Amino acid sequence: MSNNLHIRRLAALACTVLLFMTVLTVRASAEARLALVVGNGSYTSVTPLDNPVNDATLMAQALGEAGFAVTLVTDASQQELSLAISNFGRALRAAGADATGLFYYAGHGVQSFGSNFLLPVDIDLQDAADLSLVGVPAQAVLRQMFSARNKTNIVILDACRNNPFVSVPDLSDNGLAEMKAPRGSFLAYSTAPGEIAVDGDGANSPFTKALAERIPTPGLPIEALFREVRVDVVDETGGNQTPWDTSSLTTNFQFVEAARETAEEIQMRQLWEGVQLSRDPVQILLFMRAHPDNPYMADARALLQELMASELKQDVQPAQIAEQPKPAPVPPATEERDLIEQARQAGTAEAYKTYLDAFPDGAYSELARLELQTILDGAPKTDPVSAPPPPPAPADVAAIAPSASGGRPPETVLFDSPLGLGDPEIATRSIAELITGTPRFPPIEGLPEAAWKGQTCASCHHWEKSNLCDQARTYLDGDARARALDKQHPLGGGFKEALRIWARDGCN
């Protein structure tokens, strides 16, 4: 007996021992998974193949990561291949009725009289009549699986390469013949019956490469997985190879099950699905505010933008506008819609600040505050500071309305000095003190007291001197921004006016 043959026999014996050790380990499991993976490439009497051993190694790794106890056999002789199949059947029978069995073969395979044969590396065939004596019938694998009476069996054959016996009379059929799948079985071929599959130009065949890439996909049923593999192989081979499969499975088999949701995740998903179906902007806003870290925030934001855009389009009445002989003053409602639409399209903090300054209690104020907060949370600590506008002309200063206390506004307002305008509660306090104080009334109409009473504006807006200056500058120009000064700030009358004067002089 040669040394090589002796080593092969020892390897086959080792595989058998390992397989039985695996069975003893998994017998207690209700869902044991066993796989026999074979790759034959180093043929001695027919054309050798470059990739089957690589393919088998890749498949063994993918199946092992999917929870299979894998026995890998490469470059097997007829005796070694037959022994491996026999041991596989014995292990599958011992694993119980709930076990899953999988057989994968890469290498030469041929058909004769409608039967398929897997070719061991030591095959030497001179006459077609001897094929059943020197080859291994593929049906032997199905017979071993059927004898186990288990629920799920999978056979994958990447064995439709070119016929190595074209010169042998009565053995000129290409590819493999179609086999019937016993109940509870799934049969997959690298190409359609009677067709030839390519070995591949890379380290792996196109079929096995695609299959190994798809196996880790969580929650994908086996039928859908092989459909994706079929698409991959057709694309890879330019339509020259189309994998084929047949199934009589009675279970919903997945190589990798989808991750199970926790009770909290299920509750959040169901809550979002209800809000999504409602298509109610108010419910969506409440959902986003109540669950700022939920995984559906991007979907909620997109749906809210869609609903808002739809509402804006519905409010436009071109026929009525066309009837006006002259341009009429823009009604406040239309102006508000135009301003929020500009903010939505610009998507900047300044744009949303402009809307909020003009319409702090407007129909879209809650959305604007939410979008502004999202932008500020994702930006650096201070908003990018734009170039300050030129100082207003003296006429602008004179145009500033009288303070709430009845006097004229002061010439200068400093960040750390008393304002000197407004009612007594704010006139004696500085901007720095006021922004750490609490609002006098809810910043949003109808907001529960628990959400604003005792809270500070600075905690909500993340105010500090630099980014407060950016907001204060919005009061310096633009008609819409100037109108914001007419509406009282929750911190007290005159606060916005003080911010305007402070910004005009450089936010000192």
Coordinates of C-alpha atoms in Angstrom, one line a residue:
M1 CA 0.0 0.0 0.0
S2 CA 1.5 3.4 -1.0
N3 CA 2.1 6.1 1.5
N4 CA -0.4 8.4 -0.3
L5 CA -3.2 5.8 -0.1
H6 CA -2.4 5.1 3.5
I7 CA -2.7 8.8 4.3
R8 CA -6.0 9.0 2.5
R9 CA -7.4 6.1 4.4
L10 CA -6.3 7.7 7.7
A11 CA -8.0 11.0 6.7
A12 CA -11.2 9.2 5.8
L13 CA -11.1 7.4 9.2
A14 CA -10.5 10.7 11.0
C15 CA -13.5 12.3 9.2
T16 CA -15.7 9.4 10.4
V17 CA -14.5 9.8 14.0
L18 CA -15.1 13.5 13.9
L19 CA -18.5 13.1 12.4
F20 CA -19.7 10.7 15.1
M21 CA -18.2 12.9 17.8
T22 CA -20.3 15.8 16.4
V23 CA -23.4 13.6 16.4
L24 CA -22.9 12.8 20.1
T25 CA -22.6 16.5 20.8
V26 CA -25.7 17.6 18.9
R27 CA -28.1 14.6 19.5
A28 CA -29.6 16.5 22.4
S29 CA -30.4 19.4 20.1
A30 CA -33.8 19.5 18.4
E31 CA -32.4 21.2 15.3
A32 CA -29.1 19.5 14.6
R33 CA -27.5 20.5 11.3
L34 CA -25.1 18.1 9.6
A35 CA -23.2 18.7 6.3
L36 CA -21.0 16.5 4.1
V37 CA -18.9 18.7 1.8
V38 CA -16.9 17.1 -1.0
G39 CA -14.5 18.7 -3.5
N40 CA -12.8 16.6 -6.2
G41 CA -10.3 18.3 -8.5
S42 CA -7.0 16.3 -8.8
Y43 CA -8.2 13.7 -11.3
T44 CA -5.6 11.3 -12.6
S45 CA -7.2 9.8 -15.7
V46 CA -9.5 12.7 -16.8
T47 CA -9.2 16.4 -17.0
P48 CA -8.3 17.9 -13.6
L49 CA -10.3 20.9 -12.3
D50 CA -8.8 23.9 -10.6
N51 CA -11.7 25.1 -8.4
P52 CA -13.6 22.2 -6.7
V53 CA -11.3 22.0 -3.6
N54 CA -11.4 25.8 -3.3
D55 CA -15.2 25.6 -3.7
A56 CA -15.6 22.9 -1.1
T57 CA -13.4 24.8 1.4
L58 CA -15.4 28.0 0.9
M59 CA -18.7 26.1 1.3
A60 CA -17.5 24.3 4.4
Q61 CA -16.7 27.7 6.0
A62 CA -20.0 29.3 5.0
L63 CA -22.0 26.3 6.3
G64 CA -20.0 26.1 9.5
E65 CA -20.8 29.8 10.2
A66 CA -24.4 29.0 9.6
G67 CA -24.5 26.4 12.4
F68 CA -23.7 23.2 10.5
A69 CA -21.4 20.5 11.8
V70 CA -19.3 20.1 8.6
T71 CA -17.3 17.1 7.4
L72 CA -15.0 18.3 4.6
V73 CA -13.6 15.6 2.1
T74 CA -11.3 16.6 -0.8
D75 CA -9.9 14.7 -3.7
A76 CA -11.6 11.5 -2.6
S77 CA -11.1 8.1 -4.2
Q78 CA -14.2 5.9 -4.9
Q79 CA -13.7 4.1 -1.6
E80 CA -13.2 7.3 0.4
L81 CA -16.2 9.0 -1.2
S82 CA -18.5 6.0 -0.6
L83 CA -17.4 5.6 3.0
A84 CA -17.9 9.3 3.6
I85 CA -21.5 9.1 2.2
S86 CA -22.2 6.0 4.3
N87 CA -20.9 7.6 7.5
F88 CA -22.9 10.8 6.7
G89 CA -26.1 8.8 6.5
R90 CA -25.4 7.0 9.7
A91 CA -24.8 10.3 11.5
L92 CA -27.9 11.8 10.1
R93 CA -30.0 8.9 11.3
A94 CA -28.5 9.2 14.8
A95 CA -29.3 12.9 14.9
G96 CA -33.1 12.5 14.9
A97 CA -36.1 13.4 12.9
D98 CA -35.7 17.2 13.4
A99 CA -32.1 17.2 12.0
T100 CA -31.2 19.0 8.8
G101 CA -28.8 17.2 6.4
L102 CA -26.9 18.9 3.6
F103 CA -24.7 17.3 1.0
Y104 CA -22.5 19.5 -1.3
Y105 CA -20.4 18.2 -4.2
A106 CA -18.0 20.0 -6.5
G107 CA -16.2 18.1 -9.2
H108 CA -16.8 16.1 -12.3
G109 CA -20.3 14.5 -12.7
V110 CA -21.9 12.7 -15.6
Q111 CA -25.2 11.1 -16.5
S112 CA -25.9 7.8 -18.1
F113 CA -29.3 6.3 -18.9
G114 CA -31.0 9.1 -16.8
S115 CA -28.9 8.4 -13.7
N116 CA -26.2 10.8 -12.3
F117 CA -22.8 9.7 -11.1
L118 CA -20.2 11.6 -9.0
L119 CA -16.7 10.9 -10.2
P120 CA -13.9 10.0 -7.7
V121 CA -10.4 11.3 -8.5
D122 CA -9.1 7.8 -9.2
I123 CA -11.8 6.9 -11.8
D124 CA -10.5 5.0 -14.9
L125 CA -13.3 4.4 -17.3
Q126 CA -13.0 2.7 -20.7
D127 CA -16.5 1.4 -21.2
A128 CA -19.8 3.2 -20.4
A129 CA -21.2 -0.1 -18.9
D130 CA -18.6 0.1 -16.1
L131 CA -19.7 3.6 -14.9
S132 CA -21.8 2.3 -12.0
L133 CA -18.8 0.2 -10.9
V134 CA -16.2 2.9 -10.8
G135 CA -18.4 6.0 -10.2
V136 CA -20.6 6.9 -7.2
P137 CA -24.3 7.2 -7.9
A138 CA -25.8 10.5 -6.8
Q139 CA -28.9 8.6 -5.9
A140 CA -26.9 6.9 -3.1
V141 CA -26.8 10.2 -1.3
L142 CA -30.6 10.6 -1.5
R143 CA -31.0 7.1 -0.4
Q144 CA -28.9 7.7 2.8
M145 CA -30.9 10.9 3.5
F146 CA -34.3 9.2 2.9
S147 CA -33.3 6.5 5.3
A148 CA -32.8 9.0 8.1
R149 CA -36.5 10.0 7.9
N150 CA -35.6 13.5 9.0
K151 CA -37.6 16.6 8.0
T152 CA -35.2 18.6 5.9
N153 CA -32.5 17.5 3.4
I154 CA -30.5 19.6 1.0
V155 CA -28.4 18.4 -2.0
I156 CA -26.2 20.9 -3.9
L157 CA -24.3 19.7 -6.9
D158 CA -21.8 22.0 -8.6
A159 CA -20.9 19.0 -10.8
C160 CA -22.0 19.9 -14.3
R161 CA -18.7 20.7 -15.9
N162 CA -17.7 19.5 -19.3
N163 CA -18.1 15.7 -20.0
P164 CA -14.7 14.1 -19.5
F165 CA -15.7 11.0 -21.4
V166 CA -16.8 12.4 -24.7
S167 CA -14.6 9.8 -26.4
V168 CA -16.3 6.9 -24.6
P169 CA -19.1 5.4 -26.8
D170 CA -22.7 5.7 -25.3
L171 CA -21.5 8.3 -22.8
S172 CA -21.8 11.6 -24.6
D173 CA -24.6 13.4 -22.7
N174 CA -23.8 16.7 -21.2
G175 CA -24.5 17.9 -17.7
L176 CA -26.6 16.0 -15.2
A177 CA -30.1 14.5 -15.5
E178 CA -33.0 15.8 -13.4
M179 CA -33.6 13.9 -10.2
K180 CA -36.8 13.7 -8.2
A181 CA -36.6 15.2 -4.8
P182 CA -38.0 12.9 -2.1
R183 CA -40.4 14.6 0.3
G184 CA -38.6 17.0 2.6
S185 CA -35.8 17.5 0.1
F186 CA -34.3 20.5 -1.8
L187 CA -32.1 19.7 -4.8
A188 CA -29.9 22.5 -6.4
Y189 CA -27.8 22.3 -9.5
S190 CA -25.2 24.8 -10.7
T191 CA -26.9 24.8 -14.1
A192 CA -30.1 23.4 -15.7
P193 CA -30.4 19.7 -16.5
G194 CA -28.4 18.7 -19.6
E195 CA -26.4 22.0 -19.6
I196 CA -22.8 22.7 -18.7
A197 CA -21.5 24.9 -15.9
V198 CA -18.2 26.7 -16.0
D199 CA -15.4 26.1 -13.5
G200 CA -14.8 29.8 -13.3
D201 CA -11.8 32.0 -14.0
G202 CA -11.2 32.9 -10.4
A203 CA -10.5 30.8 -7.3
N204 CA -14.2 29.7 -7.2
S205 CA -16.9 28.7 -9.6
P206 CA -19.6 31.4 -10.2
F207 CA -22.3 29.2 -8.6
T208 CA -20.4 28.4 -5.4
K209 CA -19.1 31.9 -5.0
A210 CA -22.7 33.4 -5.3
L211 CA -24.1 30.7 -2.9
A212 CA -21.4 31.3 -0.2
E213 CA -22.1 35.1 -0.4
R214 CA -25.9 34.6 0.0
I215 CA -25.9 32.0 2.8
P216 CA -25.2 34.5 5.6
T217 CA -28.3 36.6 4.7
P218 CA -30.6 36.6 7.8
G219 CA -34.2 35.5 7.4
L220 CA -34.0 34.5 3.7
P221 CA -35.9 31.3 2.9
I222 CA -33.9 28.8 0.9
E223 CA -36.1 29.1 -2.2
A224 CA -35.6 32.9 -2.2
L225 CA -31.9 32.5 -1.5
F226 CA -31.4 30.2 -4.5
R227 CA -33.4 32.6 -6.7
E228 CA -30.9 35.3 -5.8
V229 CA -28.1 33.0 -6.5
R230 CA -29.6 32.3 -9.9
V231 CA -29.7 36.0 -10.7
D232 CA -26.1 36.4 -9.6
V233 CA -24.8 33.6 -11.8
V234 CA -26.8 34.6 -14.8
D235 CA -25.3 38.1 -14.5
E236 CA -21.8 36.7 -13.8
T237 CA -21.8 34.4 -16.8
G238 CA -23.5 36.8 -19.2
G239 CA -26.5 34.5 -19.4
N240 CA -24.5 31.4 -20.3
Q241 CA -25.3 29.5 -17.1
T242 CA -28.7 29.3 -15.2
P243 CA -28.7 27.4 -11.9
W244 CA -31.7 25.2 -11.4
D245 CA -33.4 23.7 -8.3
T246 CA -36.4 21.6 -7.3
S247 CA -38.1 21.4 -3.9
S248 CA -40.4 19.2 -1.9
L249 CA -39.6 20.8 1.4
T250 CA -42.4 20.9 4.0
T251 CA -40.5 23.3 6.3
N252 CA -39.5 27.0 6.0
F253 CA -35.8 26.5 6.0
Q254 CA -33.4 29.4 6.4
F255 CA -29.6 29.1 6.6
V256 CA -29.5 32.0 9.0
E257 CA -32.6 33.0 11.0
A258 CA -33.5 36.6 11.3
A259 CA -32.6 38.3 14.6
R260 CA -35.6 38.1 16.9
E261 CA -37.0 41.4 18.1
T262 CA -37.1 42.2 21.8
A263 CA -40.4 43.1 23.4
E264 CA -39.4 46.8 23.3
E265 CA -38.5 46.6 19.6
I266 CA -41.8 44.9 18.7
Q267 CA -43.7 47.6 20.7
M268 CA -41.8 50.4 19.0
R269 CA -42.3 48.9 15.5
Q270 CA -46.1 48.5 16.1
L271 CA -46.3 52.0 17.4
W272 CA -44.6 53.4 14.3
E273 CA -46.7 51.3 12.0
G274 CA -49.9 52.8 13.6
V275 CA -48.5 56.3 13.3
Q276 CA -47.4 55.7 9.7
L277 CA -50.8 54.4 8.7
S278 CA -52.5 57.4 10.2
R279 CA -50.6 59.9 7.9
D280 CA -51.5 62.5 10.6
P281 CA -48.7 65.2 10.9
V282 CA -49.7 65.8 14.6
Q283 CA -49.3 62.1 15.5
I284 CA -46.0 61.9 13.6
L285 CA -44.7 65.0 15.4
L286 CA -45.7 63.6 18.8
F287 CA -44.1 60.3 17.9
M288 CA -40.8 62.0 17.0
R289 CA -40.7 64.2 20.1
A290 CA -41.6 61.3 22.4
H291 CA -39.1 58.8 20.9
P292 CA -36.1 60.9 19.6
D293 CA -33.8 57.8 19.4
N294 CA -36.2 55.5 17.7
P295 CA -34.9 53.6 14.6
Y296 CA -37.8 54.9 12.4
M297 CA -36.8 58.6 12.8
A298 CA -35.6 59.0 9.2
D299 CA -38.8 57.4 7.9
A300 CA -40.9 59.6 10.1
R301 CA -39.1 62.8 9.0
A302 CA -39.5 61.8 5.3
L303 CA -43.2 61.1 5.7
L304 CA -43.7 64.4 7.6
Q305 CA -41.9 66.3 4.8
E306 CA -44.0 64.5 2.2
L307 CA -47.3 65.4 4.0
M308 CA -46.2 69.0 4.5
A309 CA -45.3 69.4 0.8
S310 CA -48.6 67.9 -0.2
E311 CA -50.5 70.3 2.1
L312 CA -48.7 73.3 0.6
K313 CA -49.5 72.2 -2.9
Q314 CA -53.2 71.8 -2.0
D315 CA -53.4 75.3 -0.5
V316 CA -52.3 76.9 -3.8
Q317 CA -55.3 78.3 -5.7
P318 CA -53.9 79.6 -9.1
A319 CA -57.4 80.3 -10.5
Q320 CA -58.2 82.8 -7.8
I321 CA -54.8 84.5 -8.1
A322 CA -55.3 84.9 -11.9
E323 CA -58.6 86.7 -11.4
Q324 CA -56.9 89.6 -9.5
P325 CA -56.4 92.5 -11.8
K326 CA -53.5 93.8 -9.8
P327 CA -51.1 92.1 -7.4
A328 CA -52.8 92.0 -4.0
P329 CA -51.1 92.0 -0.6
V330 CA -50.0 88.5 0.3
P331 CA -52.2 87.2 3.1
P332 CA -50.4 86.1 6.2
A333 CA -51.4 82.4 5.7
T334 CA -49.8 82.3 2.3
E335 CA -46.7 84.1 3.5
E336 CA -46.3 81.6 6.3
R337 CA -46.5 78.7 3.8
D338 CA -44.0 80.3 1.5
L339 CA -41.6 80.9 4.3
I340 CA -41.8 77.3 5.7
E341 CA -41.4 75.9 2.1
Q342 CA -38.3 78.1 1.6
A343 CA -36.9 76.7 4.9
R344 CA -37.7 73.1 3.9
Q345 CA -36.0 73.5 0.6
A346 CA -32.9 75.3 2.1
G347 CA -32.7 72.9 5.0
T348 CA -30.5 75.3 7.0
A349 CA -30.6 76.4 10.6
E350 CA -30.9 80.1 9.5
A351 CA -33.9 79.3 7.2
Y352 CA -35.8 77.6 10.0
K353 CA -34.8 80.4 12.5
T354 CA -36.2 82.9 10.0
Y355 CA -39.6 81.1 9.9
L356 CA -39.7 80.8 13.7
D357 CA -38.9 84.4 14.3
A358 CA -41.7 85.5 11.9
F359 CA -44.2 82.8 13.1
P360 CA -43.2 81.5 16.5
D361 CA -46.7 80.1 17.0
G362 CA -47.5 79.3 13.4
A363 CA -49.0 76.2 12.0
Y364 CA -45.5 74.7 11.2
S365 CA -43.7 76.0 14.3
E366 CA -43.4 72.6 15.9
L367 CA -41.9 71.1 12.8
A368 CA -39.5 74.0 12.4
R369 CA -38.3 73.7 16.0
L370 CA -37.8 70.0 15.5
E371 CA -35.8 70.4 12.3
L372 CA -33.8 73.3 13.8
Q373 CA -32.9 71.2 16.8
T374 CA -31.8 68.3 14.6
I375 CA -29.6 70.6 12.6
L376 CA -28.0 72.2 15.7
D377 CA -27.5 68.8 17.3
G378 CA -25.6 67.5 14.3
A379 CA -23.5 70.7 13.8
P380 CA -20.4 71.9 15.7
K381 CA -20.9 73.6 19.0
T382 CA -21.5 76.9 17.4
D383 CA -23.3 77.5 14.1
P384 CA -21.1 78.8 11.3
V385 CA -21.0 82.6 11.7
S386 CA -21.9 84.5 8.6
A387 CA -20.4 87.8 7.9
P388 CA -22.2 90.4 10.0
P389 CA -24.5 92.8 8.1
P390 CA -23.5 96.5 7.9
P391 CA -24.6 98.7 10.7
P392 CA -28.0 100.2 10.1
A393 CA -28.4 103.8 9.2
P394 CA -29.4 106.3 12.0
A395 CA -32.9 106.2 10.5
D396 CA -33.1 102.5 11.4
V397 CA -32.3 103.2 15.0
A398 CA -34.9 105.8 15.2
A399 CA -37.4 103.4 13.8
I400 CA -37.1 100.9 16.6
A401 CA -40.3 100.8 18.6
P402 CA -40.4 102.2 22.1
S403 CA -39.7 99.8 24.9
A404 CA -42.4 98.1 26.9
S405 CA -41.8 100.4 29.8
G406 CA -42.7 103.4 27.6
G407 CA -39.2 104.9 27.2
R408 CA -36.9 104.9 24.2
P409 CA -34.6 101.9 23.6
P410 CA -31.0 102.4 25.0
E411 CA -28.3 103.2 22.5
T412 CA -26.2 100.1 23.5
V413 CA -27.0 96.7 25.0
L414 CA -24.2 94.5 26.3
F415 CA -24.3 90.8 26.9
D416 CA -23.3 91.0 30.6
S417 CA -25.0 94.4 31.5
P418 CA -28.6 95.1 32.4
L419 CA -30.8 95.7 29.4
G420 CA -32.3 99.0 30.4
L421 CA -35.5 98.4 28.5
G422 CA -38.7 96.4 28.7
D423 CA -40.7 95.7 31.9
P424 CA -39.0 95.9 35.2
E425 CA -38.5 92.1 35.4
I426 CA -36.0 92.1 32.5
A427 CA -34.8 95.7 32.4
T428 CA -32.5 95.1 35.4
R429 CA -31.1 91.9 34.1
S430 CA -28.6 91.1 31.4
I431 CA -28.9 88.8 28.3
A432 CA -26.6 86.3 30.0
E433 CA -28.9 86.1 33.0
L434 CA -32.2 86.0 31.1
I435 CA -31.2 83.0 28.9
T436 CA -30.6 80.9 32.0
G437 CA -34.0 81.9 33.3
T438 CA -37.4 80.3 32.8
P439 CA -40.1 81.3 30.3
R440 CA -43.2 83.2 31.5
F441 CA -45.6 81.3 29.2
P442 CA -45.4 78.2 27.0
P443 CA -43.2 78.7 23.9
I444 CA -45.7 76.5 22.0
E445 CA -49.4 77.0 22.4
G446 CA -51.0 74.1 24.3
L447 CA -47.6 72.7 25.5
P448 CA -48.2 71.0 28.9
E449 CA -46.6 72.8 31.9
A450 CA -44.4 69.8 32.7
A451 CA -42.6 70.4 29.4
W452 CA -41.7 74.1 29.9
K453 CA -42.4 75.3 33.4
G454 CA -39.2 75.5 35.4
Q455 CA -37.1 74.8 32.3
T456 CA -34.6 77.2 30.8
C457 CA -34.5 78.4 27.2
A458 CA -30.8 77.8 27.1
S459 CA -31.3 74.1 27.8
C460 CA -33.6 73.7 24.8
H461 CA -31.7 75.9 22.4
H462 CA -28.2 75.1 23.6
W463 CA -27.6 78.9 23.7
E464 CA -24.2 80.5 24.4
K465 CA -23.0 83.9 23.4
S466 CA -21.8 83.0 19.9
N467 CA -24.8 81.1 18.6
L468 CA -27.2 83.4 20.3
C469 CA -25.6 86.2 18.3
D470 CA -26.4 84.4 15.1
Q471 CA -30.1 84.4 16.0
A472 CA -30.0 88.0 17.1
R473 CA -28.6 89.0 13.7
T474 CA -31.8 87.7 12.1
Y475 CA -33.7 90.7 13.6
L476 CA -31.6 93.2 11.6
D477 CA -32.9 92.8 8.1
G478 CA -35.8 91.4 6.1
D479 CA -39.5 92.4 6.5
A480 CA -40.4 88.9 7.8
R481 CA -37.8 89.1 10.4
A482 CA -38.7 92.6 11.5
R483 CA -42.3 91.4 12.1
A484 CA -41.0 88.9 14.6
L485 CA -40.2 91.8 17.0
D486 CA -44.0 92.5 17.3
K487 CA -44.5 89.1 19.0
Q488 CA -43.5 88.8 22.7
H489 CA -40.7 86.4 23.6
P490 CA -41.5 83.9 26.3
L491 CA -38.7 85.4 28.4
G492 CA -40.5 88.8 28.5
G493 CA -41.4 91.9 26.4
G494 CA -38.5 93.8 25.0
F495 CA -36.1 90.8 24.9
K496 CA -36.1 90.5 21.1
E497 CA -35.6 94.2 20.8
A498 CA -32.6 94.0 23.1
L499 CA -31.1 91.2 21.1
R500 CA -31.5 93.4 17.9
I501 CA -29.6 96.3 19.4
W502 CA -26.9 93.9 20.8
A503 CA -26.4 92.3 17.4
R504 CA -26.4 95.7 15.6
D505 CA -23.4 96.8 17.7
G506 CA -21.4 93.5 17.2
C507 CA -22.7 91.3 20.0
N508 CA -20.4 92.6 22.6

